[in-house]
Amino acid sequence: MEDLLQTFDQLSEPHRRQLLAYADTLLIQQKVRKSDGNLAAWKEKIKGVSTWSEQDIAAMEANSKDINTWKVPEW
C-alpha cells in the first residue's frame, strides 16, 4: 500500500484525477451485479403488458395515410 501511495504522489494533478476517475469506474463495475434470474419467466411476464390487436394496427395504418391531408389552423 505504501508503494501505491508513493506512486500516486509522483503523478501530476491531472493524472491523479484521471486515476481517481478510473478507480471510481472500477468501483461502480464491482457494485453492479448481473441478474441471475430466469429470463424465460420475465419474457412471459412482459408479454401481457401491452399488445395491439389487428384492428388497432389497421386503424393506425388508415389514419397514417390521411395525416398529410390535415389542415393546420392558422393563427
XYZ file of N, CA and C in Angstrom:
225
model
N 0.815 -1.185 0.000
C 0.000 0.000 0.000
C 0.863 1.254 0.000
N 1.962 1.182 0.703
C 2.878 2.318 0.773
C 3.424 2.672 -0.597
N 3.782 1.666 -1.392
C 4.318 1.940 -2.724
C 3.244 2.527 -3.642
N 1.993 2.156 -3.414
C 0.904 2.718 -4.194
C 0.744 4.212 -3.904
N 0.823 4.575 -2.630
C 0.733 5.987 -2.254
C 1.916 6.787 -2.778
N 3.102 6.216 -2.767
C 4.283 6.904 -3.298
C 4.130 7.149 -4.793
N 3.629 6.149 -5.503
C 3.413 6.301 -6.936
C 2.354 7.360 -7.204
N 1.280 7.351 -6.425
C 0.213 8.341 -6.580
C 0.754 9.748 -6.351
N 1.596 9.916 -5.338
C 2.173 11.225 -5.033
C 3.077 11.734 -6.152
N 3.649 10.859 -6.936
C 4.544 11.252 -8.023
C 3.775 11.713 -9.270
N 2.496 11.406 -9.335
C 1.699 11.785 -10.502
C 1.380 13.273 -10.478
N 1.220 13.826 -11.674
C 0.776 15.213 -11.781
C -0.700 15.287 -11.404
N -1.195 16.488 -11.138
C -2.585 16.655 -10.704
C -3.590 16.120 -11.730
N -3.420 16.407 -13.025
C -4.380 15.847 -13.986
C -4.363 14.318 -14.024
N -3.178 13.734 -13.880
C -3.079 12.273 -13.885
C -3.675 11.669 -12.609
N -3.565 12.389 -11.513
C -4.197 11.911 -10.278
C -5.718 11.868 -10.443
N -6.281 12.946 -11.022
C -7.726 12.981 -11.246
C -8.153 11.861 -12.187
N -7.342 11.610 -13.210
C -7.654 10.548 -14.165
C -7.635 9.184 -13.472
N -6.648 8.967 -12.620
C -6.557 7.703 -11.895
C -7.730 7.529 -10.929
N -8.131 8.604 -10.258
C -9.265 8.529 -9.348
C -10.563 8.266 -10.105
N -10.721 8.877 -11.280
C -11.915 8.633 -12.095
C -11.959 7.172 -12.538
N -10.809 6.639 -12.909
C -10.740 5.232 -13.318
C -11.080 4.310 -12.132
N -10.580 4.656 -10.951
C -10.875 3.858 -9.766
C -12.379 3.894 -9.459
N -12.999 5.062 -9.633
C -14.452 5.156 -9.433
C -15.191 4.254 -10.407
N -14.730 4.222 -11.646
C -15.348 3.353 -12.649
C -15.245 1.890 -12.239
N -14.087 1.506 -11.750
C -13.909 0.126 -11.296
C -14.819 -0.203 -10.116
N -14.989 0.741 -9.214
C -15.877 0.511 -8.072
C -17.323 0.341 -8.515
N -17.750 1.151 -9.475
C -19.121 1.039 -9.994
C -19.315 -0.321 -10.655
N -18.350 -0.740 -11.459
C -18.443 -2.041 -12.119
C -18.499 -3.167 -11.092
N -17.786 -3.011 -10.024
C -17.752 -4.036 -8.979
C -19.104 -4.134 -8.271
N -19.787 -2.992 -8.118
C -21.072 -2.982 -7.428
C -22.201 -3.520 -8.293
N -22.060 -3.374 -9.601
C -23.115 -3.833 -10.497
C -23.141 -5.347 -10.471
N -24.304 -5.874 -10.230
C -24.441 -7.326 -10.140
C -25.266 -7.823 -11.303
N -24.801 -8.846 -11.936
C -25.553 -9.422 -13.040
C -26.750 -10.187 -12.493
N -27.844 -10.115 -13.253
C -29.058 -10.802 -12.849
C -28.879 -12.308 -12.994
N -29.276 -13.009 -11.968
C -29.238 -14.469 -12.040
C -30.652 -15.021 -12.152
N -31.571 -14.136 -12.561
C -32.970 -14.525 -12.678
C -33.236 -15.353 -13.923
N -34.463 -15.838 -14.001
C -34.894 -16.664 -15.114
C -35.476 -15.764 -16.191
N -34.805 -15.631 -17.332
C -35.273 -14.758 -18.396
C -36.546 -15.271 -19.042
N -36.755 -16.558 -19.080
C -37.969 -17.113 -19.686
C -39.198 -16.644 -18.915
N -39.122 -16.640 -17.602
C -40.241 -16.177 -16.781
C -40.473 -14.686 -16.999
N -39.402 -13.918 -17.126
C -39.521 -12.481 -17.358
C -40.170 -12.209 -18.703
N -39.787 -12.950 -19.737
C -40.382 -12.772 -21.061
C -41.873 -13.064 -21.039
N -42.271 -14.090 -20.320
C -43.692 -14.415 -20.215
C -44.442 -13.304 -19.486
N -43.818 -12.725 -18.493
C -44.453 -11.671 -17.717
C -44.687 -10.423 -18.567
N -43.717 -10.048 -19.402
C -43.875 -8.815 -20.174
C -44.732 -9.000 -21.418
N -44.999 -10.224 -21.797
C -45.862 -10.453 -22.956
C -47.245 -9.855 -22.758
N -47.749 -9.906 -21.547
C -49.097 -9.433 -21.275
C -49.193 -7.953 -20.959
N -48.095 -7.223 -21.017
C -48.133 -5.808 -20.653
C -49.002 -5.018 -21.621
N -48.711 -5.108 -22.894
C -49.483 -4.357 -23.877
C -49.351 -5.033 -25.228
N -50.485 -5.265 -25.842
C -50.466 -5.812 -27.197
C -51.504 -5.092 -28.031
N -51.210 -4.936 -29.295
C -52.133 -4.294 -30.215
C -52.846 -5.371 -31.018
N -54.117 -5.179 -31.173
C -54.893 -6.130 -31.962
C -54.738 -5.765 -33.445
N -55.191 -6.650 -34.294
C -55.155 -6.380 -35.736
C -56.004 -5.155 -36.075
N -57.102 -4.963 -35.350
C -57.965 -3.795 -35.565
C -57.236 -2.507 -35.203
N -56.469 -2.529 -34.122
C -55.698 -1.351 -33.716
C -54.689 -0.970 -34.795
N -54.002 -1.970 -35.320
C -52.985 -1.726 -36.344
C -53.636 -1.219 -37.620
N -54.765 -1.789 -38.003
C -55.470 -1.341 -39.210
C -55.913 0.108 -39.069
N -56.407 0.490 -37.902
C -56.836 1.872 -37.677
C -55.656 2.832 -37.777
N -54.506 2.467 -37.225
C -53.322 3.333 -37.311
C -52.836 3.466 -38.744
N -52.845 2.382 -39.487
C -52.422 2.441 -40.883
C -53.362 3.320 -41.698
N -54.660 3.205 -41.459
C -55.628 4.033 -42.185
C -55.436 5.508 -41.842
N -55.219 5.806 -40.586
C -55.020 7.202 -40.175
C -53.702 7.767 -40.676
N -52.687 6.939 -40.784
C -51.395 7.440 -41.251
C -51.449 7.872 -42.710
N -52.341 7.283 -43.479
C -52.478 7.671 -44.892
C -53.096 9.052 -45.021
N -53.935 9.439 -44.064
C -54.635 10.715 -44.135
C -53.932 11.849 -43.390
N -52.837 11.565 -42.759
C -52.210 12.583 -41.911
C -51.722 13.784 -42.718
N -51.286 13.574 -43.950
C -50.792 14.690 -44.760
C -51.913 15.558 -45.316
N -53.161 15.136 -45.187
C -54.269 15.940 -45.677
C -54.858 16.828 -44.593
N -54.371 16.706 -43.380
C -54.880 17.534 -42.294
C -54.523 18.984 -42.541
N -55.414 19.861 -42.237
C -55.189 21.306 -42.364
C -54.877 21.875 -40.974
N -53.751 22.517 -40.882
C -53.342 23.117 -39.619
C -53.962 24.512 -39.543
N -54.632 24.825 -38.455
C -55.233 26.166 -38.349
C -54.169 27.241 -38.268
N -54.437 28.356 -38.930
C -53.512 29.473 -38.889
C -53.945 30.453 -37.805
N -53.017 31.057 -37.153
C -53.318 31.977 -36.060
C -53.302 33.390 -36.536
